[in-house]
PDB file of C-alpha atoms in Angstrom:
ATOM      1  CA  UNK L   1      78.120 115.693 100.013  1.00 96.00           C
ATOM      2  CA  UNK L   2      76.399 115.696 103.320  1.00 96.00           C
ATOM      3  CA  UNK L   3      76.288 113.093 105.936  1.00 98.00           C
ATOM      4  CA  UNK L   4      74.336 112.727 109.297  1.00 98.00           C
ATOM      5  CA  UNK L   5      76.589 110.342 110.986  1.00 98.00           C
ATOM      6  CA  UNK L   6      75.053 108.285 114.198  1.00 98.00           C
ATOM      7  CA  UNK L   7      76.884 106.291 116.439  1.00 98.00           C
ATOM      8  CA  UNK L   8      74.490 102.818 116.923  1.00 98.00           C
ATOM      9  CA  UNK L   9      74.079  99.835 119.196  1.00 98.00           C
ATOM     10  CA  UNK L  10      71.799  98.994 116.903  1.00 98.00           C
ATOM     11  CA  UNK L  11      70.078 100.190 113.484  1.00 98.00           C
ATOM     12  CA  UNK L  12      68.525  98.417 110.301  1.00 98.00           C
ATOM     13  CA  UNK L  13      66.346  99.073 107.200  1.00 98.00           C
ATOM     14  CA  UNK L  14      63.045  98.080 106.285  1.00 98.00           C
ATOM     15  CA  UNK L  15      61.700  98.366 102.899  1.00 97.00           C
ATOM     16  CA  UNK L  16      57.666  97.323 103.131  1.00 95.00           C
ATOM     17  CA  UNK L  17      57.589  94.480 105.878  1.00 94.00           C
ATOM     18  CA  UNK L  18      60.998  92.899 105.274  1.00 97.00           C
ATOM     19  CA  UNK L  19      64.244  94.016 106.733  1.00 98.00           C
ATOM     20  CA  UNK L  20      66.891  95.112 104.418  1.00 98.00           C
ATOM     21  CA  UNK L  21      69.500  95.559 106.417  1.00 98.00           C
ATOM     22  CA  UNK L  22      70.634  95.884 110.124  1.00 98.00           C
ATOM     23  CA  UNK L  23      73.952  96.053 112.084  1.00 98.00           C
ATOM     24  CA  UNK L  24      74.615  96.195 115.399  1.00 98.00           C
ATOM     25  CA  UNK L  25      77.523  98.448 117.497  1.00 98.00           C
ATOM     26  CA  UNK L  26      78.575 100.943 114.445  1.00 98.00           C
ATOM     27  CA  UNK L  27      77.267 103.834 112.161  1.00 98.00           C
ATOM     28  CA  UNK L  28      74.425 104.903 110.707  1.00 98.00           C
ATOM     29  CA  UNK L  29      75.003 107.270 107.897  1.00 98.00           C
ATOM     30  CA  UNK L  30      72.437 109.434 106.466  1.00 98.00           C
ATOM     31  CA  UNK L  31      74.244 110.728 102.678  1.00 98.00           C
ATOM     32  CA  UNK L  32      72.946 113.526 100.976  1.00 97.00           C
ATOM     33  CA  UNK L  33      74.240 114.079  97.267  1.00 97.00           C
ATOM     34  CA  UNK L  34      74.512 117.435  95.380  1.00 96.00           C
ATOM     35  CA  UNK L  35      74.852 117.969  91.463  1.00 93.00           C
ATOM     36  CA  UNK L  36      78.856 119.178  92.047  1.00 94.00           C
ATOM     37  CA  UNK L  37      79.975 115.977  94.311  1.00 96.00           C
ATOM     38  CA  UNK L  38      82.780 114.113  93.031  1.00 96.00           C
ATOM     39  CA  UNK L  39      84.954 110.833  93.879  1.00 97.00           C
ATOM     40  CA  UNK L  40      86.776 113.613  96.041  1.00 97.00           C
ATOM     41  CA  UNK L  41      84.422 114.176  98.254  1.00 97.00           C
ATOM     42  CA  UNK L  42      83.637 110.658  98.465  1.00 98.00           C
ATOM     43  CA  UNK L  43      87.263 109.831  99.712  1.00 97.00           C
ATOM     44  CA  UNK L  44      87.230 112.738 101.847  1.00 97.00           C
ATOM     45  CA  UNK L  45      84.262 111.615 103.586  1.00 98.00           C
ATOM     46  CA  UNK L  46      85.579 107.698 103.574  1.00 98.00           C
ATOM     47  CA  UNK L  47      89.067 108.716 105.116  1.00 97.00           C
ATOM     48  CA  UNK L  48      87.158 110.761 107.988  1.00 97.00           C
ATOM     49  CA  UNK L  49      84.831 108.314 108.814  1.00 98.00           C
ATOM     50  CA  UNK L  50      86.788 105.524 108.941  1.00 97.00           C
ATOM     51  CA  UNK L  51      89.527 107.696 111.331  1.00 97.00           C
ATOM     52  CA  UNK L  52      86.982 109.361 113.454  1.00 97.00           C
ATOM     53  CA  UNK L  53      86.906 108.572 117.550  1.00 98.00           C
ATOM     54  CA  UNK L  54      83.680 108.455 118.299  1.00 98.00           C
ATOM     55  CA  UNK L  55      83.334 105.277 120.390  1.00 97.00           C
ATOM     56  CA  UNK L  56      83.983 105.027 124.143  1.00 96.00           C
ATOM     57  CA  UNK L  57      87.514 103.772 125.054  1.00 96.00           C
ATOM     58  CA  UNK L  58      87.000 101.565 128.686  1.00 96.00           C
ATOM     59  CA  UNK L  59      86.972 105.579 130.522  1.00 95.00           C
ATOM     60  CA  UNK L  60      83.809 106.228 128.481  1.00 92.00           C
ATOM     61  CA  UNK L  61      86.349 108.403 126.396  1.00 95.00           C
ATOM     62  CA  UNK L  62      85.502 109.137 122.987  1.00 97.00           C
ATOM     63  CA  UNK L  63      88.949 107.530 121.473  1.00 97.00           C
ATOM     64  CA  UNK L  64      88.049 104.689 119.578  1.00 98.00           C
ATOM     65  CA  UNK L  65      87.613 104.296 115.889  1.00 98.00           C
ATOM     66  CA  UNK L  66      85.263 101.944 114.024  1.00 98.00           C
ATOM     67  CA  UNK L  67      87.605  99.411 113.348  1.00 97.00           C
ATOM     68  CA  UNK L  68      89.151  99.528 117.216  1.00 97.00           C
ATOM     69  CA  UNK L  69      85.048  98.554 118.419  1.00 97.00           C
ATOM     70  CA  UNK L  70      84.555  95.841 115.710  1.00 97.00           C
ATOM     71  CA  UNK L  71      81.491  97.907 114.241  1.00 98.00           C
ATOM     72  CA  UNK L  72      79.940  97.991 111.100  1.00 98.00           C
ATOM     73  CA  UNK L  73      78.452 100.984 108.713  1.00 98.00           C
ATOM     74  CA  UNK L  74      74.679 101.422 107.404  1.00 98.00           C
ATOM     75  CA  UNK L  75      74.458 103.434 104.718  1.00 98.00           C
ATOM     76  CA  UNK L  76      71.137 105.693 104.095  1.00 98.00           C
ATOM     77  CA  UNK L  77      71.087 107.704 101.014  1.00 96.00           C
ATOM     78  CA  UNK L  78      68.867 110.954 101.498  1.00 94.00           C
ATOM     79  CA  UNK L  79      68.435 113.482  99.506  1.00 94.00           C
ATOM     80  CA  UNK L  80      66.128 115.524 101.810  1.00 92.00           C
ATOM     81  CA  UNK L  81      69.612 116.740 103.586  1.00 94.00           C
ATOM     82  CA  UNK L  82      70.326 119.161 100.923  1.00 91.00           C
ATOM     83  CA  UNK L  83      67.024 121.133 101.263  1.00 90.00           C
ATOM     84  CA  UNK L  84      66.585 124.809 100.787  1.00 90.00           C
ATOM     85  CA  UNK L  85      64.617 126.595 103.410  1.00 92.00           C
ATOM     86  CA  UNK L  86      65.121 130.009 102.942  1.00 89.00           C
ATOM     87  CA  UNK L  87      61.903 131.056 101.375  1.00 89.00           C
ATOM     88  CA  UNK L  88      58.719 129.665 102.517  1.00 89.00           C
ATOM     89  CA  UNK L  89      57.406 126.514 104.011  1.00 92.00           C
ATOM     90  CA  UNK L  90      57.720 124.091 101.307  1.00 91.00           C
ATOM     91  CA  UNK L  91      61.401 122.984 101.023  1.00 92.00           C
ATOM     92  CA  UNK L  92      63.191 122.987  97.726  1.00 90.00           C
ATOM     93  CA  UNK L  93      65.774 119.832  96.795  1.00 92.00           C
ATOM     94  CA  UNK L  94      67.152 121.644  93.698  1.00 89.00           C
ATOM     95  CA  UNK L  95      70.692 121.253  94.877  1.00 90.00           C
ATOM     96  CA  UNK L  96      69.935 117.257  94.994  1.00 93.00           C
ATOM     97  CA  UNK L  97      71.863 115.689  92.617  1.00 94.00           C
ATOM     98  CA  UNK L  98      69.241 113.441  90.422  1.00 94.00           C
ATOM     99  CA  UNK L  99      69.527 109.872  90.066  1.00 94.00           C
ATOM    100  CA  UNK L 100      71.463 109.268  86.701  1.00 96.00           C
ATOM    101  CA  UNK L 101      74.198 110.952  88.678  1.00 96.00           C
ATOM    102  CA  UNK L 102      73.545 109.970  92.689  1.00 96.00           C
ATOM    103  CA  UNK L 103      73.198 106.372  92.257  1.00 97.00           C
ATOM    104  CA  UNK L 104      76.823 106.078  90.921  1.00 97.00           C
ATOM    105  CA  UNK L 105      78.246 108.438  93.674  1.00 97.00           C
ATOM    106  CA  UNK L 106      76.117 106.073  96.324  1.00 97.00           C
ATOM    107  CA  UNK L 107      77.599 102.739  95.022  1.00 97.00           C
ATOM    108  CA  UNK L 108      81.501 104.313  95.085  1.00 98.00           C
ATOM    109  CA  UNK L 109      80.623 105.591  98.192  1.00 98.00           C
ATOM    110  CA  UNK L 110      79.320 102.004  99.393  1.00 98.00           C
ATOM    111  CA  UNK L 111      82.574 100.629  98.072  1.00 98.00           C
ATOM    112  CA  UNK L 112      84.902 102.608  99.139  1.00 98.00           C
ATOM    113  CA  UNK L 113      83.925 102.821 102.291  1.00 98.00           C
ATOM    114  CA  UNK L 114      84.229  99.054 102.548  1.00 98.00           C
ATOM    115  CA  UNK L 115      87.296  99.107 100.686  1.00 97.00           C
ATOM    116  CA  UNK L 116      88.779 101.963 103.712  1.00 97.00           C
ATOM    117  CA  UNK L 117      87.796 100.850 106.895  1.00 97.00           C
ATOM    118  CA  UNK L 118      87.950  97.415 105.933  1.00 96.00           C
ATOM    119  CA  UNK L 119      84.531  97.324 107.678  1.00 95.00           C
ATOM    120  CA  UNK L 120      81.413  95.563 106.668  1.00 92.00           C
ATOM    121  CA  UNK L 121      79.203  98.213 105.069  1.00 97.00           C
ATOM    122  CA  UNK L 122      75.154  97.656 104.988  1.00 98.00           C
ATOM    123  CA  UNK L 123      72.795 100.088 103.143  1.00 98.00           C
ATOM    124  CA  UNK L 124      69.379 101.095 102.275  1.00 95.00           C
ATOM    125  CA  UNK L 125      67.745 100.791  98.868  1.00 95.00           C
ATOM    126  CA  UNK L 126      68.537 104.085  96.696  1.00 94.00           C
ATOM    127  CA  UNK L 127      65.630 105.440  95.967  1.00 91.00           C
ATOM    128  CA  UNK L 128      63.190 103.197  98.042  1.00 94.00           C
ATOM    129  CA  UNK L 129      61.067 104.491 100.812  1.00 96.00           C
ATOM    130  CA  UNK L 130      62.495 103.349 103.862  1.00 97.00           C
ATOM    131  CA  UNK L 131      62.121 102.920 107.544  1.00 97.00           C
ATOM    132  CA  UNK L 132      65.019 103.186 109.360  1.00 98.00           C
ATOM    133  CA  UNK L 133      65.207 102.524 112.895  1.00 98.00           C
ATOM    134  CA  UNK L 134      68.023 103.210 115.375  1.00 98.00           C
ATOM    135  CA  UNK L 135      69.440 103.047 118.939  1.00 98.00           C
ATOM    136  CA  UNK L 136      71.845 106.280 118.754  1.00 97.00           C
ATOM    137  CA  UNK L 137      74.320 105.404 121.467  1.00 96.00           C
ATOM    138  CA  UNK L 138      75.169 108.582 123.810  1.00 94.00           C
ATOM    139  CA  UNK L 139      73.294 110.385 121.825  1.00 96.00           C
ATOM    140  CA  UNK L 140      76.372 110.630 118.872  1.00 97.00           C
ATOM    141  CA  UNK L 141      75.457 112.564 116.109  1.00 97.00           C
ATOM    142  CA  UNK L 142      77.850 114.195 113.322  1.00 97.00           C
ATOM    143  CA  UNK L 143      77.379 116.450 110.690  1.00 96.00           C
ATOM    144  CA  UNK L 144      80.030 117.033 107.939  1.00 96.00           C
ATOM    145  CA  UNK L 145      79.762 118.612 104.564  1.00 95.00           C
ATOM    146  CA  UNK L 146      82.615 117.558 102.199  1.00 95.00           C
ATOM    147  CA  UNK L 147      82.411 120.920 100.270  1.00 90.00           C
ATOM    148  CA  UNK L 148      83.366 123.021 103.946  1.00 89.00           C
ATOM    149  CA  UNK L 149      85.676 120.172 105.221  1.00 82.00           C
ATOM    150  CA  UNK L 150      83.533 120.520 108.447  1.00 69.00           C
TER     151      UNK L 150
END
């Protein structure tokens, strides 16, 4: 698995004209699934995120967790993270995991990220073509692959 995580002061979902989903101070997380991801590397990713210090303590520190700012998740499932660009211009999403096996990875993921932070978790529609809009506070952006542990 593959996230892009953002720290947010703000960021939501729209499917056609209606909002899906939105939260305020928290995380956007952009998920990528691959045909060998497990419930492993769903915990793996769960535990991190819900531990990591990315939020400013009152120094402008980076030493605060989720829970410690009161924030909330967004959840973005995109399969466009695990493209191949190595040979030519047209990228290849062969490593994507296909539905019949990303949609149940997405919805433990959903729920145990809930379930581990204790935090409210929002998400996108799997599958859906989505606008997602966001406020990336700092900028904050992480990238972490649960198959390096990086």
């Amino acid at each position: 698995m593959r996230i892009v995580a953002q720290r947010v002061s703000h960021a939501s979902v729209t499917i056609g004209e209606k909002i899906k989903s939105e939260i305020g101070t928290g995380m956007l997380i952009l998920l990528g699934i691959e045909d060998a991801d497990t419930g492993e590397d769903v915990d793996w990713l769960c535990n991190k995120l819900t531990k990591m210090r990315i939020f400013g303590d009152e120094n402008d520190a980076m030493n605060l967790d989720i829970n410690q700012v009161g924030g909330s998740f967004l959840v973005v499932s995109q399969f466009t993270l695990h493209a191949l660009t190595k040979k030519g211009n047209r990228p290849s999403f062969i490593r994507a995991a296909r539905p019949e096996k990303a949609i149940p990875l997405y919805e433990l993921f959903l729920s145990r990220l809930a379930e581990i932070s204790g935090r409210e978790v929002q998400s996108g529609e799997f599958g859906a073509m989505m606008e997602v809009a966001l406020v990336n506070d700092g900028p904050v952006t992480i990238l972490m692959d649960s198959k390096n542990r990086e």
